[in-house]
Coordinates of C-alpha atoms and ligand atoms in Angstrom, one line a residue:
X1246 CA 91.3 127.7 106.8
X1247 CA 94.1 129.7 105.4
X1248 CA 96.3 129.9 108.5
X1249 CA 99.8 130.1 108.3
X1250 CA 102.1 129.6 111.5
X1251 CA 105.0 131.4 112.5
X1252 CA 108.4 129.1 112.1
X1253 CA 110.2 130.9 114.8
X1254 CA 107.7 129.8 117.6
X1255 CA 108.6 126.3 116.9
X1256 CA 112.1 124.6 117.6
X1257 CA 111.5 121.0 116.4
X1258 CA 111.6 118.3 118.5
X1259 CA 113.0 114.5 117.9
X1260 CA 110.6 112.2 116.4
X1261 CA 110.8 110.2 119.1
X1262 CA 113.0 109.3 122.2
X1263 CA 113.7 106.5 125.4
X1264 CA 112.6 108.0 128.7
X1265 CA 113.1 106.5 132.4
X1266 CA 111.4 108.7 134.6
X1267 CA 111.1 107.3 138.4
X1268 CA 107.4 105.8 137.2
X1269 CA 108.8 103.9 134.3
X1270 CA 110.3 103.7 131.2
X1271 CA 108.6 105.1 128.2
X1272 CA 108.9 106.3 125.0
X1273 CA 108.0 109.8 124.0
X1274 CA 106.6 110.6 120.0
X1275 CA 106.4 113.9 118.4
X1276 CA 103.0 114.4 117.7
X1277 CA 103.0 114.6 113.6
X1278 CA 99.2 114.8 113.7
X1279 CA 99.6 118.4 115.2
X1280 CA 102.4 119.8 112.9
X1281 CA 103.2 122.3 111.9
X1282 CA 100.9 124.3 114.4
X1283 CA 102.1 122.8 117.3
X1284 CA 104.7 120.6 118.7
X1285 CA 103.0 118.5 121.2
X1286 CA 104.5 115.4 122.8
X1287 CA 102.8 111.8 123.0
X1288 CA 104.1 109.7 126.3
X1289 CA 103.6 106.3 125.6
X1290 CA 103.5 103.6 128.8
X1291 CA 102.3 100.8 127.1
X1292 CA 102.3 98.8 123.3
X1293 CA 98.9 99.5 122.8
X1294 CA 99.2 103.6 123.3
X1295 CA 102.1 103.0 120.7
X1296 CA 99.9 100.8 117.8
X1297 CA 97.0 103.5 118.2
X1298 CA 99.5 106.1 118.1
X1299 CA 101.3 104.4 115.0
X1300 CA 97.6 103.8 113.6
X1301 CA 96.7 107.5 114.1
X1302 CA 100.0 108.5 112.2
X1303 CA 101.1 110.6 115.3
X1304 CA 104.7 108.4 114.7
X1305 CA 105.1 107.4 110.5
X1306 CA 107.2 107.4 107.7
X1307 CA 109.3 104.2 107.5
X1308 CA 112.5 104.6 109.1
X1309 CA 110.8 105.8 112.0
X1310 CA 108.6 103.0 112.2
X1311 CA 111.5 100.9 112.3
X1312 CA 112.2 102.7 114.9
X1313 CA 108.7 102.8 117.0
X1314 CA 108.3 99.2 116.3
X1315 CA 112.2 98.3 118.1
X1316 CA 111.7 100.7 120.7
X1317 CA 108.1 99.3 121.4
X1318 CA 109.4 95.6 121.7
X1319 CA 111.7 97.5 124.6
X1320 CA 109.2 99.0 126.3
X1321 CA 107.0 96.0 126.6
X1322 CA 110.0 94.0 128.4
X1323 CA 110.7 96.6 130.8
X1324 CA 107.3 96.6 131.2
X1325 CA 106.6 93.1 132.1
X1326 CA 103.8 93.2 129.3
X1327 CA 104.3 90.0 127.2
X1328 CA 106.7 90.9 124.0
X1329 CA 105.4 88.1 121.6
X1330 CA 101.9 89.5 122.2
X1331 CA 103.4 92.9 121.3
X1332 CA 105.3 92.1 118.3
X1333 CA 102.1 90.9 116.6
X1334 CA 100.1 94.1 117.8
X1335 CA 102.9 96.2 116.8
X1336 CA 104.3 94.6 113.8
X1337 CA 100.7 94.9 112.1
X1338 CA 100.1 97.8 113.0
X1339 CA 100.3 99.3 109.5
X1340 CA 100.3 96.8 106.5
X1341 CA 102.9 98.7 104.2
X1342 CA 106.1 100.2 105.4
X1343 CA 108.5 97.1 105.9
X1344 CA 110.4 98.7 108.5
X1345 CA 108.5 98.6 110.8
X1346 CA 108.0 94.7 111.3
X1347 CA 111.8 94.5 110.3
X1348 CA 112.2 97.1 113.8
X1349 CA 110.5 94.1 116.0
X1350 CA 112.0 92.0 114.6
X1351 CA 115.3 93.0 115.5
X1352 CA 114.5 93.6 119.1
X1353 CA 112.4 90.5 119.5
X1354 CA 115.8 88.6 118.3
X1355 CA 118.2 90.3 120.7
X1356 CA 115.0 89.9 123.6
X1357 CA 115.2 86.2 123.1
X1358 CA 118.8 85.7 122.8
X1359 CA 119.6 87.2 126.1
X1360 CA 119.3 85.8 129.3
X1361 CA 115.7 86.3 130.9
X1362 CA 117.6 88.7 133.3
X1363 CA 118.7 90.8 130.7
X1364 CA 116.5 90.3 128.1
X1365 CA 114.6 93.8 128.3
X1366 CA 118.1 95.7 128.4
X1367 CA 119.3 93.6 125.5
X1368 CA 115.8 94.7 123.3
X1369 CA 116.4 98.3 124.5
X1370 CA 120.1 98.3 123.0
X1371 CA 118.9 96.7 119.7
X1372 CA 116.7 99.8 119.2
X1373 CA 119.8 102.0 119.8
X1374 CA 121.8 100.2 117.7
X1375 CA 118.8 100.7 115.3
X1376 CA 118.5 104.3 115.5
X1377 CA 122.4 105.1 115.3
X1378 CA 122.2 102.2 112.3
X1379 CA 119.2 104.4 110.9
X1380 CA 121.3 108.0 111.6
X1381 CA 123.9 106.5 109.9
X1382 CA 122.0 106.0 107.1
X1383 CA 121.2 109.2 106.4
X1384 CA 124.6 110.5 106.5
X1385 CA 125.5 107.7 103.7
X1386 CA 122.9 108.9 101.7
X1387 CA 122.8 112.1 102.2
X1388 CA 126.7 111.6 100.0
X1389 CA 126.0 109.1 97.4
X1390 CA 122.6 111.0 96.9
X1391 CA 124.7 114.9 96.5
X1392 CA 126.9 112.6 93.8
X1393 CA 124.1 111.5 92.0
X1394 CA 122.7 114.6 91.3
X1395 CA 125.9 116.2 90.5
X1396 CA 125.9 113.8 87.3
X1397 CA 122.4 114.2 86.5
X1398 CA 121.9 117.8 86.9
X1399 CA 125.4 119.0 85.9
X1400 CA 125.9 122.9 86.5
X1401 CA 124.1 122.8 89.9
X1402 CA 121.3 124.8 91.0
X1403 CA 119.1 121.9 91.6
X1404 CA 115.2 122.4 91.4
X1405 CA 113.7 119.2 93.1
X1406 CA 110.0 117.8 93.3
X1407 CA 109.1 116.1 96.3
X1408 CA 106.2 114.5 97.6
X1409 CA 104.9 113.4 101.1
X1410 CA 107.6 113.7 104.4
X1411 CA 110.8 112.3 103.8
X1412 CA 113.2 114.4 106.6
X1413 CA 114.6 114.0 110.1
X1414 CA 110.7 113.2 111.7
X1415 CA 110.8 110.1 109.6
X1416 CA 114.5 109.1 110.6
X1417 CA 116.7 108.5 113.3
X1418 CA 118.7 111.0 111.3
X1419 CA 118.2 113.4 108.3
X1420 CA 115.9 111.6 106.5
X1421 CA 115.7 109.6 103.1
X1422 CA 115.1 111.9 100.1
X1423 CA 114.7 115.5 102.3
X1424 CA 118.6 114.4 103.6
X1425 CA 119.7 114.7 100.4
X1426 CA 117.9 117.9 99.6
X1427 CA 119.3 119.2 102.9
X1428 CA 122.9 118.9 102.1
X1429 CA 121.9 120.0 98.5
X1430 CA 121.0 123.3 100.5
X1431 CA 124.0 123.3 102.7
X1432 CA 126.6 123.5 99.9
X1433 CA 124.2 126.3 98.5
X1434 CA 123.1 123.9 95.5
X1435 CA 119.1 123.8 95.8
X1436 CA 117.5 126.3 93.4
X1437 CA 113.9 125.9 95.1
X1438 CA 112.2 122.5 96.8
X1439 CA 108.6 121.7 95.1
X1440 CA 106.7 120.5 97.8
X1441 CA 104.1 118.5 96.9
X1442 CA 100.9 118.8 99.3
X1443 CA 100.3 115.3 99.6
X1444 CA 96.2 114.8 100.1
X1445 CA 94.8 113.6 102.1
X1446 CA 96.9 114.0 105.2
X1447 CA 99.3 116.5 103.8
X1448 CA 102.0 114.9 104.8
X1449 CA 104.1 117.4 102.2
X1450 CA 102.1 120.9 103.5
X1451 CA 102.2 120.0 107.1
X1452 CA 105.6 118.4 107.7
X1453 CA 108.3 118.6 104.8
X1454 CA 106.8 122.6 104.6
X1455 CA 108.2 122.7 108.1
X1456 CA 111.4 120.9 108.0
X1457 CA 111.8 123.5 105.0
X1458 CA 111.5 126.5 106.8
X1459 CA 112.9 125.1 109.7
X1460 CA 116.3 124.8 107.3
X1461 CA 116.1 128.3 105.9
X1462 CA 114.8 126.1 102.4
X1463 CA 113.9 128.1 99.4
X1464 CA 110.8 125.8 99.1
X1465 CA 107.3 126.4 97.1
X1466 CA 104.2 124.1 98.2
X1467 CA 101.9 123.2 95.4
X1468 CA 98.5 121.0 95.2
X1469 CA 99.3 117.5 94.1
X1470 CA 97.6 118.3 90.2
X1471 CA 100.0 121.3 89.6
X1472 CA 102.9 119.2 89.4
X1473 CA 102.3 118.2 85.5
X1474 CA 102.3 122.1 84.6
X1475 CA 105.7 122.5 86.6
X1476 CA 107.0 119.5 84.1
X1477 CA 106.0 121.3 81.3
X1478 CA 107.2 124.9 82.4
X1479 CA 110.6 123.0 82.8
X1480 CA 110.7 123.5 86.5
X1481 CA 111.7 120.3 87.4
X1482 CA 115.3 118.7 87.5
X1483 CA 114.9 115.9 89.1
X1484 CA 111.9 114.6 91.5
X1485 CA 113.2 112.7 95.0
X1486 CA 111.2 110.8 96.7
X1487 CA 111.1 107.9 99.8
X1488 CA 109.8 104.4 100.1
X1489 CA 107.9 103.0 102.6
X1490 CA 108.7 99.4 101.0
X1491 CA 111.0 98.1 97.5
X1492 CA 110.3 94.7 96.5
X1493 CA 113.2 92.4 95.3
X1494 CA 112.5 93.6 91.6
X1495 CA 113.1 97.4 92.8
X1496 CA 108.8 97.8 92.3
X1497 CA 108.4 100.9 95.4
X1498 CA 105.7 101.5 97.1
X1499 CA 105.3 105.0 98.5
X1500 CA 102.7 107.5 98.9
X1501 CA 99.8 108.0 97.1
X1502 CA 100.7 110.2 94.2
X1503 CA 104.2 108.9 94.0
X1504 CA 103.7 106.9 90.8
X1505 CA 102.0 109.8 88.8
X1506 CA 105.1 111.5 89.1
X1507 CA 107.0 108.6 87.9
X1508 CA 105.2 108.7 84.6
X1509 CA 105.4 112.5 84.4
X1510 CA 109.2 112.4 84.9
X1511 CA 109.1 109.8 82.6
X1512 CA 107.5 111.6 79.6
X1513 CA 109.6 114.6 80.9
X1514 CA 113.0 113.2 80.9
X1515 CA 113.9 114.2 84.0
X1516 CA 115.3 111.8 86.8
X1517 CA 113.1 109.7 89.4
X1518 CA 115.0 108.9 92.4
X1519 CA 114.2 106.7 94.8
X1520 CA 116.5 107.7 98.3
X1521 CA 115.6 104.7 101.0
X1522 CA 117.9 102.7 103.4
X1523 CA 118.0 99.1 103.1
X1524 CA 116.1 98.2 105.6
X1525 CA 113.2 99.4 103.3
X1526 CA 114.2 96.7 100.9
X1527 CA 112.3 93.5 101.1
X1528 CA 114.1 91.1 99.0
X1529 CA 110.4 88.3 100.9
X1530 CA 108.6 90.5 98.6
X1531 CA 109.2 89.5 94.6
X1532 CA 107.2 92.5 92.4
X1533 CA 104.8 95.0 93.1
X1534 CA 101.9 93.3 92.9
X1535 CA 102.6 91.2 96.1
X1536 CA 103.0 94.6 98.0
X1537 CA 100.1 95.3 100.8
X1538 CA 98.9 98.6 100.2
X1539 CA 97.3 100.1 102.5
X1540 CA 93.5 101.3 102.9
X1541 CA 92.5 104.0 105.2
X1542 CA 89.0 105.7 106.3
X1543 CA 87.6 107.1 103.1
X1544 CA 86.6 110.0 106.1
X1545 CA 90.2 111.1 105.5
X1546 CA 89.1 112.0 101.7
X1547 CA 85.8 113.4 102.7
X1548 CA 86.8 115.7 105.9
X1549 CA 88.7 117.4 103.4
X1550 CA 86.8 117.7 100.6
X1551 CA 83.4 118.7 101.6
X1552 CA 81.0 116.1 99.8
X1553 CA 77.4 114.9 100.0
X1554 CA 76.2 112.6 103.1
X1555 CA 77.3 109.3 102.0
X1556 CA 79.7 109.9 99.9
X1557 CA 82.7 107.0 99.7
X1558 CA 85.8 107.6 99.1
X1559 CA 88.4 105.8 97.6
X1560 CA 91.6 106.1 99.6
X1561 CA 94.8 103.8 99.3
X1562 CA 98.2 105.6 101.4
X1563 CA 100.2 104.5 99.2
X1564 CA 100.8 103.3 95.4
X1565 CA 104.0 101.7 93.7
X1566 CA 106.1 102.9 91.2
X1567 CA 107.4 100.2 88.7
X1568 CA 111.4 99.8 88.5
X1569 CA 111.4 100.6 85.0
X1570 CA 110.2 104.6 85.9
X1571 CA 112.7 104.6 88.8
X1572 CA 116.1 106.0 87.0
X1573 CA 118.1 105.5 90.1
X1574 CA 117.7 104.1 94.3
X1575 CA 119.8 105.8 96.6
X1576 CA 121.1 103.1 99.7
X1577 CA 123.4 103.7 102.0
X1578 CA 125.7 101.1 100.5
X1579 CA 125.6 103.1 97.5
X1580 CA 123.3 104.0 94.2
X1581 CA 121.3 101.3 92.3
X1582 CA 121.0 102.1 88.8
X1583 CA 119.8 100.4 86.1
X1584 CA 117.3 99.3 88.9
X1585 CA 117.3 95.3 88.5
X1586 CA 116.8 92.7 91.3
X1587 CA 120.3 92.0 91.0
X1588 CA 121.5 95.4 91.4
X1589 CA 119.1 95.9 94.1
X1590 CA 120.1 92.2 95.8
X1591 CA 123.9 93.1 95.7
X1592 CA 123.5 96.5 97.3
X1593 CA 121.5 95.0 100.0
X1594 CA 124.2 92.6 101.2
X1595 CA 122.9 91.1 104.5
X1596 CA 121.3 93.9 105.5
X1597 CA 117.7 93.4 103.8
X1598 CA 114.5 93.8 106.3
X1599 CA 112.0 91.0 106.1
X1600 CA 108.6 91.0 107.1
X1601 CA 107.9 89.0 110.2
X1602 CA 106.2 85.4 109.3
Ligands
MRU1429 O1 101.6 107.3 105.5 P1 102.9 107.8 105.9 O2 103.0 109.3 106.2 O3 103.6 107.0 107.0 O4 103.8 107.6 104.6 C1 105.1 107.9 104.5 C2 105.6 108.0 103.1 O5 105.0 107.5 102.2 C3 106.7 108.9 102.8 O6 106.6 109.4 101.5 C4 108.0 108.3 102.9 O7 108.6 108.3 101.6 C5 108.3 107.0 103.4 S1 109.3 107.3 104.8 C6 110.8 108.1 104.3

């Protein structure tokens, strides 16, 4: 325990990326399980190497998903595997981040509107359009996001709370709430990045620690309890955060811990922003109650916290945030704030992800 590993040795690697080597296409992951100590690459032939490998959160965070799940649909039609079979496998792979049926979705439409000859080309160009859609994203709100906390924080010098993995292994670009944080940096604007650890799978130690030092961030990593004395020291101007899916009445459901902070920043007066594109919005899904949250292996509680034999754990990935705590969602079509369902529906536009029937 204890170790520490040294930045330089690392030079990160895309999330995840198309291959056609002689043998066959395929699509090649980042390993996330193996961050920050090493970068190691998953080569994926088939759909079923890709669900285990979604399941096993090698590949996660919900742009990315979107992303996985297109690019999946792809390689099971150059494949010859059948792509309806593959779009329910991969489409159900994991129960909460809407992107990632919206992703097969997308490439199961352009699969079936093409001619049978070119149906597999036409699914792999969807997932391109998808990434450079998702890439795109960022960049959009990566700006409206730096304007936002120009009004909120006036003066500058921003000292933001974050929690779980929001940056460029989670996006076809440079991320949701960690791309905002990023061009925070790059105009010389971020005071110091609270990283939240993120039990059990520490998401915020292993991954956003990296993408921090990676970016030269002045970052601090904390255990998910320390948060509420960094309120009350004053330490905190504004908390960002993802989504892994917003419901039509702006209720978000993120990772577990997410919603803590809400009420914190709440009591605290300070901002709680929500930065997602809109392909996390999922305009099917009315409040927060109707969101699927996900259960995992209470193991994942218990390997890290050494407990009796027999010990069960209680261990939900994610929680939602109601839209009354949420002062602002960042889009790429711009800021919602007050967070309504009409504000949220008219940002959306046509662009809204929606779960596959
Ligand atoms: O279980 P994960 O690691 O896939 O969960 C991802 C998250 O909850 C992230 O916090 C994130 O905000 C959503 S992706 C930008």
């Amino acid at each position: 325990m204890g170790d520490q590993f040294a930045q330089s040795e690392l030079g990160m690697v895309p999330a995840l990326r198309w291959e056609e080597p002689p043998e066959g296409p395929v699509l090649v992951l980042l390993d996330q399980t193996r961050l920050p100590q090493e970068e190691v690459e998953l080569v994926c032939t088939d759909v079923q190497a890709l669900v285990a490998a979604i399941r096993a959160l090698a590949v996660r965070g919900a742009p990315v998903l979107g992303l996985a799940g297109a690019y999946g649909i792809a390689l099971a039609a150059a494949r010859g595997y059948d792509v309806l079979e593959a779009a329910d496998l991969l489409a159900h792979a994991r129960p909460t981040a809407v992107n990632l049926a919206y992703g097969v979705r997308r490439a199961v439409a352009a699969y079936e509107q093409a001619s049978p000859d070119q149906a597999a080309a036409a699914a792999l160009a969807e997932a391109r359009a998808l990434h450079a859609q998702d890439a795109a994203a960022s960049t959009a709100m990566a700006e409206y996001g730096g304007r936002l906390l120009a009004e909120l924080v006036p003066g500058g010098g921003y000292r933001i709370l974050t929690h779980c993995n929001t940056g460029a292994l989670v996006s076809g670009g440079e991320g949701t709430a960690l791309g905002v944080v990023m061009a925070a940096h790059r105009v010389g604007e971020l005071r110091r990045l609270w990283v939240d650890e993120t039990r059990p799978l520490l998401q915020g130690a292993r991954l956003t620690a990296y993408e921090a030092a990676r970016a030269g961030m002045p970052y601090t990593l904390l255990v998910d309890s320390a948060a509420g004395s960094l309120f009350t020291a004053g330490e905190v101007d504004a908390v960002l955060i993802g989504a892994d899916r917003i419901a039509a009445d702006g209720s978000t459901a993120n990772k577990v811990g997410s919603y803590p902070l809400a009420v914190l920043a709440r009591y605290h007066h300070v901002p709680f922003v929500v930065v997602a594109p809109t392909t996390t919005v999922d305009l099917g899904t009315p409040d927060g109650a109707s969101i699927e949250v996900e259960q995992r292996a209470g193991s994942e509680v218990t390997d890290l916290a050494p407990s009796p034999l027999g010990t069960q754990a209680y261990n939900p990935a994610f929680d939602v945030t109601p839209p009354e705590l949420i002062t602002a969602i960042v889009t790429e079509n711009g800021v919602v704030s007050p967070v309504t369902a009409e504000s949220l529906a008219a940002v959306c536009g046509q662009t809204t992800g929606q779960p596959l029937a």
